[in-house]
Coordinates of C-alpha atoms in Angstrom, one line a residue:
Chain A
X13 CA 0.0 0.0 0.0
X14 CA 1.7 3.0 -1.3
X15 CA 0.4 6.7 -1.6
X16 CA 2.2 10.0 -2.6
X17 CA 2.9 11.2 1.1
X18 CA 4.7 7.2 1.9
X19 CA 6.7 7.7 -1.6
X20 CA 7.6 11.1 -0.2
X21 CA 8.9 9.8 3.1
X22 CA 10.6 6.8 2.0
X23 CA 12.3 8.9 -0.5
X24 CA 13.6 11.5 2.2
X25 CA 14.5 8.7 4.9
X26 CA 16.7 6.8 1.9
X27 CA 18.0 10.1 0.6
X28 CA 17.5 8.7 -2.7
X29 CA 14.5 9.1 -5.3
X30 CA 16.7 5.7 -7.7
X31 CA 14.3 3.6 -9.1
X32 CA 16.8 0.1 -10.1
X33 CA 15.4 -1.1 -13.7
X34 CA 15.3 -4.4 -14.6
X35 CA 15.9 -5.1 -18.4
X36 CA 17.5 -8.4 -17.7
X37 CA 19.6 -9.4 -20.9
X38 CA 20.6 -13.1 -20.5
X39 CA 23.1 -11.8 -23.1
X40 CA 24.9 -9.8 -20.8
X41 CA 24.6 -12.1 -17.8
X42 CA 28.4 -12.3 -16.3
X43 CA 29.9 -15.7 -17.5
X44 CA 30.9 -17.2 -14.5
X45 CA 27.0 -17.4 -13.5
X46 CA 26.0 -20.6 -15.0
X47 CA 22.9 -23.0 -15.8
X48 CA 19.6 -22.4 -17.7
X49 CA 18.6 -19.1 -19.0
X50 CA 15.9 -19.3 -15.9
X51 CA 18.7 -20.3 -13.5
X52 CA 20.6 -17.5 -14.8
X53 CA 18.3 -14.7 -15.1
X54 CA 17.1 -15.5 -11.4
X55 CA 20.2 -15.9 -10.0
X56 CA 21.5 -12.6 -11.3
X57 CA 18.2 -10.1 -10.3
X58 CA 18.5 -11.8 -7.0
X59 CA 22.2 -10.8 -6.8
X60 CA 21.4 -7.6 -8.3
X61 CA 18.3 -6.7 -5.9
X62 CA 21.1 -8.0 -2.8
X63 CA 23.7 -5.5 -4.2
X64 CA 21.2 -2.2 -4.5
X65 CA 18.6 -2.6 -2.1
X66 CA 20.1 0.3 0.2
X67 CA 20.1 2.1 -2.5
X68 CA 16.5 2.2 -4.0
X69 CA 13.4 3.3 -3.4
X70 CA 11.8 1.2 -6.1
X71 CA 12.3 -1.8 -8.7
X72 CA 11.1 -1.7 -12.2
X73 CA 10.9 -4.9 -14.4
X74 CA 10.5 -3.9 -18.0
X75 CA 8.2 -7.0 -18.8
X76 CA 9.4 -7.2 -22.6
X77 CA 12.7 -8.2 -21.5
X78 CA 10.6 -11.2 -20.2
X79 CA 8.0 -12.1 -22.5
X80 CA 11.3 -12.4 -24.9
X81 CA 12.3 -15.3 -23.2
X82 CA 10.0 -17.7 -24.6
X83 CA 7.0 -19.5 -22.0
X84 CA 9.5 -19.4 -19.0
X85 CA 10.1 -15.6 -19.6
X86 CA 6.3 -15.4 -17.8
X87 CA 7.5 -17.9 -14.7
X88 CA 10.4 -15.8 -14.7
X89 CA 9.0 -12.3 -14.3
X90 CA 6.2 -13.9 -11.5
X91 CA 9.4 -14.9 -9.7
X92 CA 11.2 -12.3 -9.6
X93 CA 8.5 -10.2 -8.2
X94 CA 7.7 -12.4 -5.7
X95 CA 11.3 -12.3 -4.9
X96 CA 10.5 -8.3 -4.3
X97 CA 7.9 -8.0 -2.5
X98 CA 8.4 -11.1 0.0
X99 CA 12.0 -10.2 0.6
X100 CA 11.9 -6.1 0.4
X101 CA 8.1 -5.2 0.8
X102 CA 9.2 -1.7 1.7
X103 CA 10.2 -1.0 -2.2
X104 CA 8.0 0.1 -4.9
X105 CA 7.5 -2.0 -7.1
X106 CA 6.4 -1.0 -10.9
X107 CA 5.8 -3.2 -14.0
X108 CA 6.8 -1.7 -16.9
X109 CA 4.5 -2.7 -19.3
X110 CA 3.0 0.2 -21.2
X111 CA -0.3 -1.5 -21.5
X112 CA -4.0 0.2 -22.8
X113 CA -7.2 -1.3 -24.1
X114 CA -10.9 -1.1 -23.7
X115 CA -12.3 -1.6 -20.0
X116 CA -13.2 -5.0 -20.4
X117 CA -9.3 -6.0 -21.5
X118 CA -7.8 -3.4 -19.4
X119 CA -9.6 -5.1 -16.0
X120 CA -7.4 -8.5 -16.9
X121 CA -4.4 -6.9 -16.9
X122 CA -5.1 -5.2 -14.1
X123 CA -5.5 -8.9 -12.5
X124 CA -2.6 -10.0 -14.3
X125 CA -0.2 -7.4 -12.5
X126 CA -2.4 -6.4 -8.9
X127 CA -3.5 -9.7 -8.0
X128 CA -2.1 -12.8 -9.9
X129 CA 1.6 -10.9 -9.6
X130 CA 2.5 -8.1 -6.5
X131 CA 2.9 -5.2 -8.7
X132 CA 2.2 -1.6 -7.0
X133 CA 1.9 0.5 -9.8
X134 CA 1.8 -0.7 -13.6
X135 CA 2.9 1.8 -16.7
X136 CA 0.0 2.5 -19.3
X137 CA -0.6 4.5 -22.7
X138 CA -2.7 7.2 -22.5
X139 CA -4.0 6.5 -26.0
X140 CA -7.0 5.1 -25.7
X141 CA -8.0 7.6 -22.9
X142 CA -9.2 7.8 -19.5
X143 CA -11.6 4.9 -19.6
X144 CA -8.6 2.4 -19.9
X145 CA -6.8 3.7 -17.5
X146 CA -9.7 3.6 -14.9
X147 CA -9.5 0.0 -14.5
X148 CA -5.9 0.5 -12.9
X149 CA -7.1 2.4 -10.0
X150 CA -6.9 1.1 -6.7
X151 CA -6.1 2.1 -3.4
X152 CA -2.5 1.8 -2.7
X153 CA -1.6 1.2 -6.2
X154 CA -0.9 3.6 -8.9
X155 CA -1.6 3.7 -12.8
X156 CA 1.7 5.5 -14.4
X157 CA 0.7 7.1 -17.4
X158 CA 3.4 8.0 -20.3
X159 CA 3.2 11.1 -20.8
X160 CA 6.3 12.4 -22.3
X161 CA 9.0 10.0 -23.3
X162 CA 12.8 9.9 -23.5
X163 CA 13.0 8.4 -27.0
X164 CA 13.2 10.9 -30.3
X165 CA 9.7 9.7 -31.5
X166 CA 8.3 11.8 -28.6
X167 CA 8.5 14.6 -31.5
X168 CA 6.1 12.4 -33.8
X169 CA 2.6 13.0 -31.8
X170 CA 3.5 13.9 -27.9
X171 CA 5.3 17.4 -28.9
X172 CA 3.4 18.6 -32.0
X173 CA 0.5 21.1 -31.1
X174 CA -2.8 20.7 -30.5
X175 CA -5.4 23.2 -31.4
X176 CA -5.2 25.3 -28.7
X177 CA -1.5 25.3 -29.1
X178 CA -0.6 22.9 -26.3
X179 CA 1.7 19.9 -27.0
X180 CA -0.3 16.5 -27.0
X181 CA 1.5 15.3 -24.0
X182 CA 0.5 18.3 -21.8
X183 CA -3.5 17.8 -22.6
X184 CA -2.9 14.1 -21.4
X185 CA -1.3 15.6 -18.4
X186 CA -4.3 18.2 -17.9
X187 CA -7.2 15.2 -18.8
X188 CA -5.9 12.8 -16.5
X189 CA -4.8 15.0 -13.7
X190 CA -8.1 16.6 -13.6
X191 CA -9.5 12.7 -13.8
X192 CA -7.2 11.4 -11.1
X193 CA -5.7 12.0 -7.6
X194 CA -2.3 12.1 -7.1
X195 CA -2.7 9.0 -4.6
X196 CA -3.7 7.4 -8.0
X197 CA -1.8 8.2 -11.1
X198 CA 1.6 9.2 -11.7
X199 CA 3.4 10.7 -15.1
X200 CA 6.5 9.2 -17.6
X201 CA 8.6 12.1 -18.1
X202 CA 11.6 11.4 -19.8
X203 CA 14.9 13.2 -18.4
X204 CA 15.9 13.6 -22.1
X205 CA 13.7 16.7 -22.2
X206 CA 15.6 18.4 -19.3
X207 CA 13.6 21.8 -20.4
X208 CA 10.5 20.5 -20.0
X209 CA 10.9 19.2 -17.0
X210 CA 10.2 22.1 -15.1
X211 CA 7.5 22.7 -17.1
X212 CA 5.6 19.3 -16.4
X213 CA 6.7 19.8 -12.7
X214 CA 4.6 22.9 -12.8
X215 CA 1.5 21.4 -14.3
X216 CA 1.1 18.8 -11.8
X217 CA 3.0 20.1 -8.6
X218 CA 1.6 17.3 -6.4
X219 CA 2.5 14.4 -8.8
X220 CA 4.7 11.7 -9.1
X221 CA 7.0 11.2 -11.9
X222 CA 9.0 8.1 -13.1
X223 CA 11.6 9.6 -15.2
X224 CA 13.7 7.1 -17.2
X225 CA 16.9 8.7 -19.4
X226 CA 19.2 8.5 -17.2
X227 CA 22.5 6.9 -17.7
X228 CA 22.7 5.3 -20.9
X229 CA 20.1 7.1 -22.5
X230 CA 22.2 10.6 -22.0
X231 CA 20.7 12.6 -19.0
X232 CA 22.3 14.6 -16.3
X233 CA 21.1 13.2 -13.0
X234 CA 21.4 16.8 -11.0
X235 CA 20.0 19.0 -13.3
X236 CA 17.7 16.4 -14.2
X237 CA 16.6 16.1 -10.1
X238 CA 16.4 19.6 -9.8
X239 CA 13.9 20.7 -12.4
X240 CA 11.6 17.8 -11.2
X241 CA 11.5 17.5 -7.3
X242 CA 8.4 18.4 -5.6
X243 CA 8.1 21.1 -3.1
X244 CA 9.1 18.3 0.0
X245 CA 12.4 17.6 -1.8
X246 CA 10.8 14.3 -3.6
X247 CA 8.0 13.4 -5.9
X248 CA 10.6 11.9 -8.6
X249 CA 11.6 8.2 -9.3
X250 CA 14.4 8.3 -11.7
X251 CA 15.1 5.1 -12.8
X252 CA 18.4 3.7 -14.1
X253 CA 19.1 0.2 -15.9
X254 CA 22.0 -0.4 -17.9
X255 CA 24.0 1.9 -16.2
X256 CA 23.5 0.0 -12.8
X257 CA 23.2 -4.0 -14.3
X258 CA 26.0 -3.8 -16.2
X259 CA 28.2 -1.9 -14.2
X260 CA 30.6 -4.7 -14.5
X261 CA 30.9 -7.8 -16.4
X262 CA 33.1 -9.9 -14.4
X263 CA 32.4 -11.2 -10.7
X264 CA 32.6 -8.3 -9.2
X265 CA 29.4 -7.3 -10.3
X266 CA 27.2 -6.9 -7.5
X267 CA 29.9 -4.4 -6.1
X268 CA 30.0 -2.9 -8.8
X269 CA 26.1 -2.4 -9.3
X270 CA 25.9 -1.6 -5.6
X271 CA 28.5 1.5 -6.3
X272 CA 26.4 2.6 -9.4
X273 CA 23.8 2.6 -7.6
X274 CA 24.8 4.7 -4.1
X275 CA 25.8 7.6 -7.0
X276 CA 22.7 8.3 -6.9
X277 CA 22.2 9.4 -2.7
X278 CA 21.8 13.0 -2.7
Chain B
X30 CA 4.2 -14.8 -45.0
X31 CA 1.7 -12.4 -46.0
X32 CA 1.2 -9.7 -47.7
X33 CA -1.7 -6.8 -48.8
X34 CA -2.3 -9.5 -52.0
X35 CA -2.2 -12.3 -50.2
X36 CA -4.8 -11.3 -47.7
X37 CA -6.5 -10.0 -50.6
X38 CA -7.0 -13.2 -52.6
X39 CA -7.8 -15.0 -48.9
X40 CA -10.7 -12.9 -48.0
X41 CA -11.8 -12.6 -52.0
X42 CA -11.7 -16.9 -52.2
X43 CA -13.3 -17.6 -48.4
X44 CA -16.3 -14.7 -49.1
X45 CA -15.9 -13.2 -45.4
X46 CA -13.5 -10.5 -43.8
X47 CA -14.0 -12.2 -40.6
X48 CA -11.3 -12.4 -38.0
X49 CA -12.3 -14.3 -35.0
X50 CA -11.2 -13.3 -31.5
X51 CA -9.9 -15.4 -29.3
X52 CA -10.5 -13.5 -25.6
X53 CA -11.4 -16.8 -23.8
X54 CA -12.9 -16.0 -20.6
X55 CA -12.8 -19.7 -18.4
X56 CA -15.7 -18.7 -16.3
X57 CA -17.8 -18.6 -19.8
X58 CA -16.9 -22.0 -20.6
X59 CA -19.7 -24.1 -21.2
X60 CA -20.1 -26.2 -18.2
X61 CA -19.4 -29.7 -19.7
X62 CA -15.9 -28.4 -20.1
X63 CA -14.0 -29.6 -17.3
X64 CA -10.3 -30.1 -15.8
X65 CA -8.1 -27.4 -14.9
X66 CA -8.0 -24.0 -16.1
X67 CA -5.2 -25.1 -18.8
X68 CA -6.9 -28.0 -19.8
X69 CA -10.2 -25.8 -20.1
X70 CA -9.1 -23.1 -21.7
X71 CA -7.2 -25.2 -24.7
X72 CA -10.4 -27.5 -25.7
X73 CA -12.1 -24.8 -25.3
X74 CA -10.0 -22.8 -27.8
X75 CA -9.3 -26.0 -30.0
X76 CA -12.9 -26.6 -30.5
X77 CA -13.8 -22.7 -31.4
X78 CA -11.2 -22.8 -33.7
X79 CA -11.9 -26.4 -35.2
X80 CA -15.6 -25.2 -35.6
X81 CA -15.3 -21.7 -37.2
X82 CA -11.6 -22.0 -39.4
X83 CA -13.9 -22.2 -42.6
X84 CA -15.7 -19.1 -41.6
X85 CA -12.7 -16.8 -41.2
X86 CA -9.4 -15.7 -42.4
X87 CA -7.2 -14.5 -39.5
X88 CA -8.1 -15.5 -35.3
X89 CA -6.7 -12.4 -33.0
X90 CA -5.7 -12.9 -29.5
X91 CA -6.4 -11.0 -26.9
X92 CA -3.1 -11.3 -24.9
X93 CA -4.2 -10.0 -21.7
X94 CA -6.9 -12.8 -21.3
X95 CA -4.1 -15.0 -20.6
X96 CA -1.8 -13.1 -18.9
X97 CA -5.1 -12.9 -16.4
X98 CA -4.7 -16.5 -16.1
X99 CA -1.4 -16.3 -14.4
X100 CA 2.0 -17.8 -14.3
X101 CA 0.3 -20.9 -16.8
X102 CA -1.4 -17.8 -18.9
X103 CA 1.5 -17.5 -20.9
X104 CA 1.7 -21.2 -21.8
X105 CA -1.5 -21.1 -22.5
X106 CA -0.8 -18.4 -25.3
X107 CA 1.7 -20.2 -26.8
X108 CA -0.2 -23.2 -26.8
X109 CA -3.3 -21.3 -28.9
X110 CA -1.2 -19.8 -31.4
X111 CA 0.7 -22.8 -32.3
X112 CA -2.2 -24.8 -32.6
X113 CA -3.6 -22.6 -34.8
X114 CA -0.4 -21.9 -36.8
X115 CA 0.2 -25.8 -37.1
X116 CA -3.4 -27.1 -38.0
X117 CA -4.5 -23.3 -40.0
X118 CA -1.3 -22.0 -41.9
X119 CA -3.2 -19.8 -44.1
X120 CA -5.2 -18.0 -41.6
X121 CA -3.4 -14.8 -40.2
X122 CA -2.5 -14.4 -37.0
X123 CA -2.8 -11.6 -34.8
X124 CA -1.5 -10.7 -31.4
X125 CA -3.5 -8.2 -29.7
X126 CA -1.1 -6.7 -27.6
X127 CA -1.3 -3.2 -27.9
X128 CA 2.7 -3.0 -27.0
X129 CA 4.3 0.4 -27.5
X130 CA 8.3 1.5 -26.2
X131 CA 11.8 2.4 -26.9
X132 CA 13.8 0.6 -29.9
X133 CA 15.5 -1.5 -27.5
X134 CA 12.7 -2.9 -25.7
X135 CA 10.3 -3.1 -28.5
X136 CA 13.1 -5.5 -30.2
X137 CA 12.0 -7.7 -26.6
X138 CA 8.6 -7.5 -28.0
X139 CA 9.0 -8.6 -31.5
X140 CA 11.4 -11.2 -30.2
X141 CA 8.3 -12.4 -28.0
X142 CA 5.6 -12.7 -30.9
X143 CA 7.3 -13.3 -33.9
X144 CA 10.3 -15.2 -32.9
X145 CA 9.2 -17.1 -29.7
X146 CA 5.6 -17.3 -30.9
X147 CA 4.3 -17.6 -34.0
X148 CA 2.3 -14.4 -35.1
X149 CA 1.8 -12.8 -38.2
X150 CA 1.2 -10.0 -37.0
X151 CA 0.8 -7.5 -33.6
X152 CA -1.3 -4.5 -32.3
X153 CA 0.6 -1.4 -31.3
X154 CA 0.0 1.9 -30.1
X155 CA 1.5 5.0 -31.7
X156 CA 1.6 7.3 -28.7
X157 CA 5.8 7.0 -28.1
X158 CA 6.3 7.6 -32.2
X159 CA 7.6 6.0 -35.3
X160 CA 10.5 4.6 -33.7
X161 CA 8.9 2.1 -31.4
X162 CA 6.8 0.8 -34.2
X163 CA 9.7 0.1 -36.8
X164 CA 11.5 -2.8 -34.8
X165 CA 8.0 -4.5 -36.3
X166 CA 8.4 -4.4 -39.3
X167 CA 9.6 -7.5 -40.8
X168 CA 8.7 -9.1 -44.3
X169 CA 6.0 -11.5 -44.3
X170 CA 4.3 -9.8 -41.0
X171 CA 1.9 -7.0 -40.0
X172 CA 2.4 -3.9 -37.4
X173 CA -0.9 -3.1 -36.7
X174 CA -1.2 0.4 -35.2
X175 CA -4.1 1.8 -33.2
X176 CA -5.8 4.8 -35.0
X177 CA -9.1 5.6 -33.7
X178 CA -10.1 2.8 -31.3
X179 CA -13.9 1.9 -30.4
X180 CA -14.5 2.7 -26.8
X181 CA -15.6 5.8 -26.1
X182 CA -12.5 6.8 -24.1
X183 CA -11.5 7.6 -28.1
X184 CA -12.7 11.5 -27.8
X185 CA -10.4 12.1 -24.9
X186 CA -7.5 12.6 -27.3
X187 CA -7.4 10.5 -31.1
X188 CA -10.7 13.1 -32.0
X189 CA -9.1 16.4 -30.9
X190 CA -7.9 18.5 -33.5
X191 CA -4.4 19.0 -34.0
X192 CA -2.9 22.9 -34.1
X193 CA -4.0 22.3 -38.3
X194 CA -7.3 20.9 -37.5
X195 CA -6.9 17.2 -38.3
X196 CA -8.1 14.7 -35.6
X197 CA -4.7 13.2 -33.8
X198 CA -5.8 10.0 -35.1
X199 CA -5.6 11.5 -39.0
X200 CA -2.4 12.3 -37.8
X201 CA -1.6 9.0 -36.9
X202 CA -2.5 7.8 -39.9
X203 CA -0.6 10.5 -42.2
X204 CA 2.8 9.7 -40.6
X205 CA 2.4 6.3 -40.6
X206 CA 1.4 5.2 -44.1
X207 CA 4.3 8.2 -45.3
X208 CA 6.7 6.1 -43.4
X209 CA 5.6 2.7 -44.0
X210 CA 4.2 0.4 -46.8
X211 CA 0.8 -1.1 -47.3
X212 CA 2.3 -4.7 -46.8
X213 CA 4.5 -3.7 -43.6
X214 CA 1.2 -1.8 -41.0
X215 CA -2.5 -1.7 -40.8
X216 CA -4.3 0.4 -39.2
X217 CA -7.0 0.0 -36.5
X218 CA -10.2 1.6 -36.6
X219 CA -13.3 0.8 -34.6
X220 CA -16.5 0.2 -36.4
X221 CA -18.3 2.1 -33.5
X222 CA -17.1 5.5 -35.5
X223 CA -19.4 4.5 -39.1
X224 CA -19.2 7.6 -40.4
X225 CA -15.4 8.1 -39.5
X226 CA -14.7 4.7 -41.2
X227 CA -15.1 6.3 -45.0
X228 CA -12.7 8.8 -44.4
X229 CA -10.5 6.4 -43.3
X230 CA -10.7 4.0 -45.9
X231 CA -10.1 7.6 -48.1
X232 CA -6.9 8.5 -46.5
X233 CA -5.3 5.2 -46.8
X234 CA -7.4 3.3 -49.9
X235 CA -4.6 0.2 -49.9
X236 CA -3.6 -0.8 -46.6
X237 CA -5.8 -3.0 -44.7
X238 CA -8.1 -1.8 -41.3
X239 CA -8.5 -3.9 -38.4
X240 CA -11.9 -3.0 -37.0
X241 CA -13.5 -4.6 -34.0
X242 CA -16.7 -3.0 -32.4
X243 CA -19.0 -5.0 -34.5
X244 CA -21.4 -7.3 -32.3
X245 CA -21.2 -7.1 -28.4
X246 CA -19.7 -3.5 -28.8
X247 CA -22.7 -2.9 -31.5
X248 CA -21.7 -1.7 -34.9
X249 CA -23.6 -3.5 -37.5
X250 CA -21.9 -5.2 -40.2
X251 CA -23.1 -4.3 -43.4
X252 CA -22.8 -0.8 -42.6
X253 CA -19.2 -1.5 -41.8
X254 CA -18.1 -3.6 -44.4
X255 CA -19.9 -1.1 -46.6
X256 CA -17.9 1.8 -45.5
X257 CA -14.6 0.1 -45.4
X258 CA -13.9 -2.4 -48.1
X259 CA -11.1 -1.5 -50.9
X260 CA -11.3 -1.2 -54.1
X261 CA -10.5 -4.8 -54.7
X262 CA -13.5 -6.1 -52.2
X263 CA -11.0 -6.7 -49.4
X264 CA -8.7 -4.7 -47.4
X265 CA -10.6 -5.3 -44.3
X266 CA -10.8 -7.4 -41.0
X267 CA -13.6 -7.2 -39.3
X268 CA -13.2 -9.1 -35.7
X269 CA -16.2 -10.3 -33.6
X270 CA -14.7 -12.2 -30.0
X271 CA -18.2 -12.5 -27.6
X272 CA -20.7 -12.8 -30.3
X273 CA -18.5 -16.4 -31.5
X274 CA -17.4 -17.6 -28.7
X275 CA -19.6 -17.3 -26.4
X276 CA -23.0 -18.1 -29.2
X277 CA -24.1 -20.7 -26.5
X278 CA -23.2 -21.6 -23.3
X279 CA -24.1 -25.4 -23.8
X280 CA -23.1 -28.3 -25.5
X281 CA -23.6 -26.6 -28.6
X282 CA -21.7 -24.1 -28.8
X283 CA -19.3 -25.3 -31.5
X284 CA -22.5 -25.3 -33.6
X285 CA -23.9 -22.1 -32.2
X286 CA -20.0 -21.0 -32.8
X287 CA -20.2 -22.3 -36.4
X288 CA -23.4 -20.3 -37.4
X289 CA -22.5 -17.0 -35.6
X290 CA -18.9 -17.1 -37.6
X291 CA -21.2 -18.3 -40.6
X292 CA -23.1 -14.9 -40.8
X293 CA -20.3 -12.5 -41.9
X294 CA -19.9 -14.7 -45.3
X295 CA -20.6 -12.3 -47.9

């Protein structure tokens, strides 16, 4: 059970607003871990969870990094979540999953990620609108809706101008924001767009935003955190992958995650 | 391996535009349909499938019906798609995913359906921008991207005009079929918007539509195929899901199946 005031005072006790990403590539597994590809993916988000747990508020499992492993890639994600939330309940824990459809599809994801797995908080397209969204509320939980992202096809639809001379990804801002509480939603805003930032920090004050870009995508994590904390010194997840998995590809990985990782105290 | 043609001559030599959706629900099972929720949920599938191949060209599945299902959903998934792809070769096969994100994890994606499992083709949403759609495009297979969708949550942003007074979904479509070829996307359009559908079928006169809406969410048919059809007589998938599957909830419902699927033979 999470809600933006718990978020707030995690983030101040940690001194940290990192969100650890997991885009497991069994490609990029160190070598000396060994067995299947489930053995192996398992054995190295455990290890990596070990390593940054300190130094995280939250864990993010990008779910196509799982569905790409075949049938297991599904046992694989449940697992890993479970691992999460039975060993560090404290953390946030968001599926990234970019999912949207009608109410009747949207309700069995929501199952899917709330009750069959332990996900707090699951990452949706606004596309379709509010109506697919609204089967992602629940107390304690939160619906993260993209809003502006890091990649350069953001310029395609989310930056051009709507009539009134507003991007795209500001009116979904305004609609859902006006729709939703900010116990309830959160906003994707990509670090890559470090002048916006302050812009979308305006627009929803009280908000939560999940900011990926950092690291290997190209953003500065200070200026980055200062355009987007809240007025309490938190309201940001920034969330780091790569950067923080692949710190190193030899055994001294976990250390070497665990280091990426405390970079991020301020 | 399909193409615009090939789909073209499919639909022209079965007489129907039907594309039957597979978003099995087990507590709509007919009773007499017992074991666990694997071993109901694949006869099921098997026997709607069996019962309406000759009255269709292309099953869709709804992926989030089995990700409800749990950790065995996803086997589930795979089992249903490679039935279908080993017993029904020529019928098309569409992932209703509505999957959407940066280049690197929509490679994950594509890995997932094409690779892993053996779809033809894969719904996507446009929101994050040309780039997340192009890692699926691949000869032979279909990116089919979400235009203006059938719920009614479609006014909150795919019908508001643009700073040049086009609809966002026109948009959409404009930057879509400039970037890729009537054999490589389709678009989806719900049959709930009739009087949308023509201009539709304007803007892009040879790629194909995937339009669901018609049955449970209440378009009627004629109207639709009417509206939407190309110049050769195809260029059109119209999918019905409740209507089929769920014709009767007794012993008959192969039959009932049969004769619902039967209908949309023009």
């Amino acid at each position: 059970m999470f809600s933006k005031e718990s978020l707030d005072n995690l983030i101040l006790s940690k001194r940290t607003v990192l969100c650890v990403g997991l885009d497991t590539d069994p490609a990029k597994i160190p070598a000396h871990i060994t067995g299947t590809t489930k053995q192996k993916v398992m054995e190295f988000n455990t290890s990596i969870i070990k390593a940054t747990h300190k130094y995280c508020v939250a864990y993010k499992i990008n779910v196509a990094f799982y569905e790409a492993l075949g049938m297991e890639g599904w046992q694989i994600l449940f697992h890993t979540a479970e691992y999460i939330k039975s060993h560090y309940p404290q953390h946030f824990l968001i599926a990234d999953a970019k999912r949207g459809d009608i109410g009747n599809t949207a309700e069995r994801y929501a199952k899917a990620f709330y009750d069959e797995m332990p996900f707090d908080a699951i990452t949706l397209s606004p596309y379709m609108g509010i109506d697919t969204v609204a089967p992602f509320i629940r107390r304690g939980k939160f619906a993260i809706v993209l809003a502006l992202t890091s990649n350069t096809g953001a310029s395609d639809f989310q930056l051009q101008p709507m009539d009134d001379g507003k991007p795209l990804y500001q009116k979904v801002i305004e609609k859902f924001s006006e729709k939703f509480g900010r116990d309830e939603i959160m906003f994707v805003t990509g670090a890559t767009h470090s002048p916006m930032l302050k812009s979308v920090r305006s627009l929803v004050p009280d908000y939560y935003l999940l900011i990926p870009g950092v690291g290997a995508q190209g953003a500065d994590y200070l200026t980055t955190l200062s355009n987007a904390l809240n007025a309490s010194g938190a309201g940001v997840l920034i969330n780091s992958s790569r950067e923080i998995l692949y710190a190193s590809s030899n055994d001294d990985f976990e250390e070497a995650a665990a280091a990426a990782a405390s970079k991020y105290e301020f």
